[in-house]
Structure formats: C-alpha cells, structure tokens
Amino acid sequence: MKKIGIIANKGKPEARIVARELLYLLEDRGAQVFLDDHIASDVGHLELGTSVEEMGKQADLVCVLGGDGTLLRIARQLAGHSIPIFGINLGTLGFLSEAEPEHLPQAVDNLLSGKYDIEKRAMLEACLVRKGITLGTYTAMNDIGIAKGSFCRIIQCAVFLDDEYVATFSGDGVIVSTPTGSTAYSLSAGGPIVAPNVDMLLLTPVAPHSLTARPMVLSGNQTIRVEVDAIHQEMGLSIDGQFGYRLEGGDQIYIKKSPCVTPLIKWKKGGFFEAIRTKLQGEWE
C-alpha cells in the first residue's frame, strides 16, 4: 500500500476542493493518505493531519498543491528526506509542477502504478559568515540572491571560486542559481536557460554597472565565495526569493551544491522543453 502525503497552499482558492478530490481518488484506490495540518481541518479529516516533517519520514511520496513558490518551500522543508515530490499547479506559471487539477485521475493512476520518472534536482547550500562567525546555513532549490535595497546605491560583490579571484561586480547584486533556478530570478536578470541535468552553478550579475559583465557558468564541484561591500548597509541575502537576511559590509557568503537533492516526479517526456515553449515562450497548443 502506497503512503502518500498531500500538502496544499491554503492561500489558493481552489486548494480545499482539489485536496478533497485528490484524497478521495487516492483512498478509493487503496492508498494511505497523510494531510498536512494546515489543510486537514479544511477538508474535514483532522484525523489524517500531520506535520510536513513527520510526513517526510512516513510517506513514500508527497503531492504539493500550489504554485512554484509552494513547491520551493516544501522542497526546502523536506531537504534531506529524499522523498519524491509531485507538483499539482494551482498557481499562474507552475513551471515546476507536472500536472494541472483536471489531470487528477490520470495523476493518481500513474502515481499508484509507478508510471513515472524521478528527476533529481540539485540544491544549494549557503553559509553566511560575519567577522569570522557563521551566522547561518541555508538550503535553496532555485537560487541565492545578494542584492541592494530598493532605493540605495550600488553594492560591490567580489566573487571567488574556491580561492581564485573571479571578478568584482558593481551593481544591484548577484544571483547564484541551480539549473532549476535558471528559469527564475536569474532569467529575468539576463541569465541563460540551463537544462536541469547539467552539473553546474550559474552566477548572474544583476544590473551591473558595466558593459562587459556577463553571466558565468561555473563548476558544480567548487565553492563560490561572495564578499559584499557598500557605503550603506541596505543589503540583503535572499533564499529562493522567499525570505532573507540583512547583510553588512565585509560579510562573506559561501555557496556550493548541497548534499541534498529534490526528487521531482515527472511522467511527460521532454517536459522541461515543453514547459519552456508553452510557459515561457507562449506557444500554447
């Protein structure tokens, strides 16, 4: 019997309806279902409620109902559990999701019969060091952003690959992203699209005060060190663009590939390039 978790973004109007239908379809086919605590009461099944952390220990796979932001948040929470994640899009872009709500019957059939592939998406690990003291270590699926405040002057980001000096970028900041994150913030800053199976780190300067600064594709086996400086203190570190921390001049951020990966459930052949064509280039069928 498959053990399947359902996690939903309560902020999406249709989340309760889709979660209830998915629960019915799974239980009707003999699966054991866990609901995250935030949605269990909304669908009238408090007895199935559990935490995301506990779900990561007990479930065989997790269905995430929401947009890309929801899936990114859950991927960080489940990092280290190596539990496959299946995205059902309730957002606008849904670039990371594999199914829409109208595909639920087919999705359940595929999940319970094992008719799917798993893509292991790389994650990032970032360590913030201030005056020799480590303030925190963070995991991201998309990207680590280092940026100035909204109304401030430019900042300087000196970049090193291991101990080798690469360049200093003056501008709004820099983004270090995984291949998965290449279609997110990095793309809007002029970075390239990278296929998800490429072993690399992508460094993209944001609004650089230079005609020659360009995105760089760097080794996935090395550590990027970014030292920040500015004449002001309005700088920040962002994790997947969802939460952040204030930076000070002289701070060092060490970024490398995380030992954790996010296993995404996929069943569509060529799904990544289809998503590029349809969701980024507007080639609707």
Tab-separated table of C-alpha atoms in Angstrom:
chain	number	residue	atom	x	y	z
A	1	MET	CA	0.000	0.000	0.000
A	2	LYS	CA	1.411	3.365	-1.016
A	3	LYS	CA	1.690	6.079	1.612
A	4	ILE	CA	1.088	9.471	0.040
A	5	GLY	CA	1.179	12.914	1.604
A	6	ILE	CA	-0.892	15.886	0.456
A	7	ILE	CA	0.360	19.413	1.139
A	8	ALA	CA	-1.657	22.381	-0.089
A	9	ASN	CA	-1.287	26.146	-0.138
A	10	LYS	CA	-4.358	27.357	1.760
A	11	GLY	CA	-3.973	30.747	0.114
A	12	LYS	CA	-5.130	29.319	-3.211
A	13	PRO	CA	-8.950	29.492	-3.518
A	14	GLU	CA	-9.278	26.023	-5.079
A	15	ALA	CA	-6.826	24.287	-2.707
A	16	ARG	CA	-9.509	22.765	-0.468
A	17	ILE	CA	-11.561	21.442	-3.410
A	18	VAL	CA	-8.576	19.896	-5.182
A	19	ALA	CA	-7.168	18.420	-1.951
A	20	ARG	CA	-10.520	16.807	-1.141
A	21	GLU	CA	-10.834	15.316	-4.635
A	22	LEU	CA	-7.245	14.037	-4.549
A	23	LEU	CA	-7.844	12.473	-1.132
A	24	TYR	CA	-10.937	10.673	-2.427
A	25	LEU	CA	-9.177	9.361	-5.547
A	26	LEU	CA	-6.183	8.078	-3.561
A	27	GLU	CA	-8.203	6.388	-0.816
A	28	ASP	CA	-10.580	4.901	-3.398
A	29	ARG	CA	-7.583	3.137	-4.924
A	30	GLY	CA	-6.328	1.850	-1.587
A	31	ALA	CA	-3.589	4.368	-0.728
A	32	GLN	CA	-2.871	5.538	2.804
A	33	VAL	CA	-3.024	9.327	2.853
A	34	PHE	CA	-1.474	11.936	5.137
A	35	LEU	CA	-2.706	15.533	5.077
A	36	ASP	CA	-0.647	18.460	6.256
A	37	ASP	CA	-2.031	20.054	9.398
A	38	HIS	CA	-2.989	23.282	7.619
A	39	ILE	CA	-5.418	21.623	5.187
A	40	ALA	CA	-6.675	18.613	7.196
A	41	SER	CA	-9.372	20.583	9.037
A	42	ASP	CA	-10.492	22.341	5.834
A	43	VAL	CA	-11.275	19.028	4.132
A	44	GLY	CA	-12.920	17.572	7.248
A	45	HIS	CA	-10.285	14.957	8.079
A	46	LEU	CA	-8.424	16.106	11.172
A	47	GLU	CA	-7.503	12.504	11.939
A	48	LEU	CA	-5.248	12.436	8.855
A	49	GLY	CA	-3.383	15.619	9.779
A	50	THR	CA	0.358	15.580	10.394
A	51	SER	CA	3.342	17.912	10.129
A	52	VAL	CA	5.412	18.257	6.974
A	53	GLU	CA	8.445	16.996	8.889
A	54	GLU	CA	6.617	13.857	10.018
A	55	MET	CA	5.206	13.360	6.531
A	56	GLY	CA	8.758	13.367	5.196
A	57	LYS	CA	9.549	10.427	7.487
A	58	GLN	CA	6.453	8.314	6.761
A	59	ALA	CA	5.225	8.958	3.218
A	60	ASP	CA	6.516	7.319	0.039
A	61	LEU	CA	5.884	10.494	-1.923
A	62	VAL	CA	4.277	13.895	-1.443
A	63	CYS	CA	1.777	15.749	-3.634
A	64	VAL	CA	2.167	19.533	-3.421
A	65	LEU	CA	-0.849	21.629	-4.412
A	66	GLY	CA	0.084	25.211	-5.207
A	67	GLY	CA	2.364	27.277	-7.379
A	68	ASP	CA	6.127	27.208	-7.815
A	69	GLY	CA	6.605	29.124	-4.569
A	70	THR	CA	4.756	26.456	-2.598
A	71	LEU	CA	6.837	23.678	-4.130
A	72	LEU	CA	10.085	25.546	-3.384
A	73	ARG	CA	9.091	25.996	0.251
A	74	ILE	CA	8.213	22.330	0.681
A	75	ALA	CA	11.407	21.241	-1.097
A	76	ARG	CA	13.433	23.156	1.493
A	77	GLN	CA	11.429	21.694	4.372
A	78	LEU	CA	11.885	18.156	3.057
A	79	ALA	CA	15.561	18.568	2.137
A	80	GLY	CA	17.468	15.567	3.452
A	81	HIS	CA	14.477	13.196	3.391
A	82	SER	CA	14.934	12.310	-0.315
A	83	ILE	CA	11.169	11.960	-0.663
A	84	PRO	CA	9.781	12.376	-4.222
A	85	ILE	CA	7.608	15.458	-4.758
A	86	PHE	CA	4.762	15.651	-7.260
A	87	GLY	CA	3.604	19.168	-8.114
A	88	ILE	CA	-0.017	19.945	-8.977
A	89	ASN	CA	-0.268	23.505	-10.227
A	90	LEU	CA	-2.698	25.904	-8.583
A	91	GLY	CA	-0.617	28.967	-9.440
A	92	THR	CA	-0.036	31.029	-12.558
A	93	LEU	CA	3.205	29.765	-14.133
A	94	GLY	CA	3.561	26.355	-12.498
A	95	PHE	CA	6.924	25.746	-14.109
A	96	LEU	CA	7.946	23.090	-11.568
A	97	SER	CA	4.606	21.293	-11.468
A	98	GLU	CA	3.821	18.208	-13.533
A	99	ALA	CA	0.006	18.283	-13.561
A	100	GLU	CA	-2.995	20.587	-13.552
A	101	PRO	CA	-6.086	19.925	-11.358
A	102	GLU	CA	-8.011	18.484	-14.317
A	103	HIS	CA	-5.377	15.743	-14.615
A	104	LEU	CA	-6.002	14.297	-11.129
A	105	PRO	CA	-7.452	10.896	-12.179
A	106	GLN	CA	-4.555	10.268	-14.576
A	107	ALA	CA	-2.076	11.550	-11.984
A	108	VAL	CA	-3.363	9.149	-9.329
A	109	ASP	CA	-3.257	6.199	-11.734
A	110	ASN	CA	0.347	6.984	-12.651
A	111	LEU	CA	1.445	7.551	-9.069
A	112	LEU	CA	-0.039	4.305	-7.766
A	113	SER	CA	1.156	2.204	-10.714
A	114	GLY	CA	4.670	3.654	-10.662
A	115	LYS	CA	4.399	5.031	-14.193
A	116	TYR	CA	6.702	7.969	-13.660
A	117	ASP	CA	10.345	9.007	-13.657
A	118	ILE	CA	12.240	10.879	-10.968
A	119	GLU	CA	14.446	13.866	-11.740
A	120	LYS	CA	16.944	14.637	-9.006
A	121	ARG	CA	17.189	18.418	-8.910
A	122	ALA	CA	20.321	19.922	-7.365
A	123	MET	CA	20.039	22.254	-4.382
A	124	LEU	CA	22.299	24.959	-2.981
A	125	GLU	CA	23.827	25.378	0.448
A	126	ALA	CA	24.731	28.916	1.529
A	127	CYS	CA	26.729	29.847	4.619
A	128	LEU	CA	26.724	33.455	5.906
A	129	VAL	CA	29.916	34.459	7.729
A	130	ARG	CA	30.419	37.802	9.523
A	131	LYS	CA	33.747	38.670	11.122
A	132	GLY	CA	34.730	35.010	11.192
A	133	ILE	CA	31.482	33.879	12.836
A	134	THR	CA	28.967	31.716	10.962
A	135	LEU	CA	25.537	33.304	11.360
A	136	GLY	CA	23.550	30.670	9.491
A	137	THR	CA	23.463	27.950	6.866
A	138	TYR	CA	20.593	27.845	4.376
A	139	THR	CA	19.327	25.474	1.692
A	140	ALA	CA	17.763	26.635	-1.582
A	141	MET	CA	16.326	24.868	-4.607
A	142	ASN	CA	16.344	27.805	-7.032
A	143	ASP	CA	18.826	30.448	-6.032
A	144	ILE	CA	20.718	32.515	-3.518
A	145	GLY	CA	20.379	36.247	-4.154
A	146	ILE	CA	22.589	39.033	-2.863
A	147	ALA	CA	21.073	42.443	-3.536
A	148	LYS	CA	20.933	46.084	-2.566
A	149	GLY	CA	17.888	47.698	-1.007
A	150	SER	CA	15.137	49.245	-3.086
A	151	PHE	CA	16.364	52.864	-3.043
A	152	CYS	CA	20.078	52.500	-2.345
A	153	ARG	CA	23.244	52.992	-4.307
A	154	ILE	CA	25.074	50.118	-5.915
A	155	ILE	CA	26.902	47.432	-3.974
A	156	GLN	CA	30.145	45.644	-4.733
A	157	CYS	CA	30.248	41.856	-4.848
A	158	ALA	CA	33.737	40.358	-5.048
A	159	VAL	CA	33.428	36.779	-6.314
A	160	PHE	CA	35.914	33.957	-5.722
A	161	LEU	CA	35.766	30.365	-6.971
A	162	ASP	CA	37.354	28.387	-4.161
A	163	ASP	CA	40.366	30.668	-3.500
A	164	GLU	CA	40.682	32.034	-7.024
A	165	TYR	CA	39.513	35.590	-7.613
A	166	VAL	CA	36.933	35.795	-10.417
A	167	ALA	CA	35.668	39.392	-10.596
A	168	THR	CA	34.042	42.216	-8.680
A	169	PHE	CA	30.555	43.167	-9.831
A	170	SER	CA	29.250	46.659	-9.050
A	171	GLY	CA	25.501	46.977	-9.429
A	172	ASP	CA	22.328	45.710	-7.807
A	173	GLY	CA	23.928	42.409	-6.729
A	174	VAL	CA	24.462	38.857	-7.935
A	175	ILE	CA	22.453	35.637	-8.141
A	176	VAL	CA	23.860	32.145	-7.728
A	177	SER	CA	21.407	29.580	-9.051
A	178	THR	CA	20.987	25.894	-9.764
A	179	PRO	CA	19.947	24.737	-13.253
A	180	THR	CA	16.378	24.618	-11.886
A	181	GLY	CA	16.723	28.251	-10.797
A	182	SER	CA	17.994	29.322	-14.207
A	183	THR	CA	14.367	29.881	-15.285
A	184	ALA	CA	13.574	32.034	-12.242
A	185	TYR	CA	15.216	35.270	-10.983
A	186	SER	CA	18.391	34.632	-12.994
A	187	LEU	CA	16.418	34.509	-16.246
A	188	SER	CA	14.828	37.902	-15.589
A	189	ALA	CA	18.325	39.308	-14.946
A	190	GLY	CA	19.556	38.104	-18.341
A	191	GLY	CA	20.929	34.682	-17.427
A	192	PRO	CA	20.739	31.648	-19.752
A	193	ILE	CA	18.294	28.768	-19.548
A	194	VAL	CA	20.089	25.637	-18.327
A	195	ALA	CA	18.770	22.088	-18.689
A	196	PRO	CA	18.092	20.596	-15.234
A	197	ASN	CA	20.529	17.676	-15.640
A	198	VAL	CA	23.627	19.867	-16.103
A	199	ASP	CA	26.119	19.800	-13.213
A	200	MET	CA	26.953	23.483	-12.733
A	201	LEU	CA	26.430	26.665	-10.748
A	202	LEU	CA	25.175	29.773	-12.532
A	203	LEU	CA	26.429	33.217	-11.478
A	204	THR	CA	24.360	36.119	-12.821
A	205	PRO	CA	25.125	39.783	-12.060
A	206	VAL	CA	22.035	41.950	-11.513
A	207	ALA	CA	22.005	45.295	-13.350
A	208	PRO	CA	25.826	45.502	-13.410
A	209	HIS	CA	27.389	48.951	-13.823
A	210	SER	CA	29.491	47.627	-16.697
A	211	LEU	CA	29.211	46.851	-20.401
A	212	THR	CA	31.254	43.672	-20.099
A	213	ALA	CA	29.799	41.879	-17.042
A	214	ARG	CA	28.031	38.719	-18.162
A	215	PRO	CA	26.531	35.601	-16.530
A	216	MET	CA	29.047	32.844	-15.815
A	217	VAL	CA	28.633	29.069	-15.809
A	218	LEU	CA	30.862	27.638	-13.063
A	219	SER	CA	31.809	24.182	-11.856
A	220	GLY	CA	29.278	22.379	-9.716
A	221	ASN	CA	32.086	20.869	-7.653
A	222	GLN	CA	33.548	24.119	-6.339
A	223	THR	CA	32.552	26.728	-3.777
A	224	ILE	CA	31.620	30.280	-4.708
A	225	ARG	CA	32.550	32.927	-2.156
A	226	VAL	CA	30.965	36.368	-2.395
A	227	GLU	CA	32.297	39.255	-0.307
A	228	VAL	CA	29.949	42.240	-0.169
A	229	ASP	CA	30.734	45.890	0.408
A	230	ALA	CA	28.941	49.226	0.105
A	231	ILE	CA	28.901	52.710	1.603
A	232	HIS	CA	25.462	51.902	3.049
A	233	GLN	CA	24.006	48.987	4.989
A	234	GLU	CA	20.951	48.322	2.823
A	235	MET	CA	21.926	44.890	1.503
A	236	GLY	CA	20.217	41.549	1.820
A	237	LEU	CA	20.614	37.810	1.306
A	238	SER	CA	17.589	36.008	-0.146
A	239	ILE	CA	16.820	32.289	-0.219
A	240	ASP	CA	14.706	31.262	-3.237
A	241	GLY	CA	13.389	34.825	-3.157
A	242	GLN	CA	11.109	33.843	-0.259
A	243	PHE	CA	12.915	35.019	2.861
A	244	GLY	CA	16.106	36.864	3.605
A	245	TYR	CA	18.604	38.389	5.995
A	246	ARG	CA	20.237	41.783	6.219
A	247	LEU	CA	23.878	41.913	5.184
A	248	GLU	CA	26.684	44.185	6.321
A	249	GLY	CA	29.803	45.336	4.515
A	250	GLY	CA	32.518	42.696	4.792
A	251	ASP	CA	30.090	39.783	5.046
A	252	GLN	CA	31.089	36.624	3.203
A	253	ILE	CA	28.628	34.190	1.663
A	254	TYR	CA	29.906	30.719	0.785
A	255	ILE	CA	27.714	28.928	-1.760
A	256	LYS	CA	28.078	25.363	-3.014
A	257	LYS	CA	25.990	22.447	-4.176
A	258	SER	CA	24.064	20.955	-1.279
A	259	PRO	CA	24.406	17.259	-0.451
A	260	CYS	CA	20.589	17.235	-0.571
A	261	VAL	CA	18.631	16.916	-3.810
A	262	THR	CA	14.941	17.362	-4.561
A	263	PRO	CA	13.452	14.325	-6.360
A	264	LEU	CA	10.700	15.616	-8.670
A	265	ILE	CA	8.170	13.176	-10.106
A	266	LYS	CA	7.861	13.514	-13.887
A	267	TRP	CA	5.999	11.461	-16.459
A	268	LYS	CA	5.978	13.692	-19.545
A	269	LYS	CA	8.802	13.083	-21.986
A	270	GLY	CA	10.570	16.299	-22.893
A	271	GLY	CA	8.612	18.065	-20.178
A	272	PHE	CA	11.276	20.680	-19.454
A	273	PHE	CA	11.455	21.907	-23.038
A	274	GLU	CA	7.699	21.749	-23.415
A	275	ALA	CA	7.437	23.996	-20.355
A	276	ILE	CA	9.929	26.399	-21.934
A	277	ARG	CA	7.887	26.543	-25.132
A	278	THR	CA	4.462	26.859	-23.552
A	279	LYS	CA	5.020	28.730	-20.290
A	280	LEU	CA	7.943	30.996	-21.171
A	281	GLN	CA	7.552	31.474	-24.924
A	282	GLY	CA	3.761	31.430	-25.102
A	283	GLU	CA	3.463	28.581	-27.621
A	284	TRP	CA	0.058	27.346	-26.463
A	285	GLU	CA	-1.351	24.326	-28.189
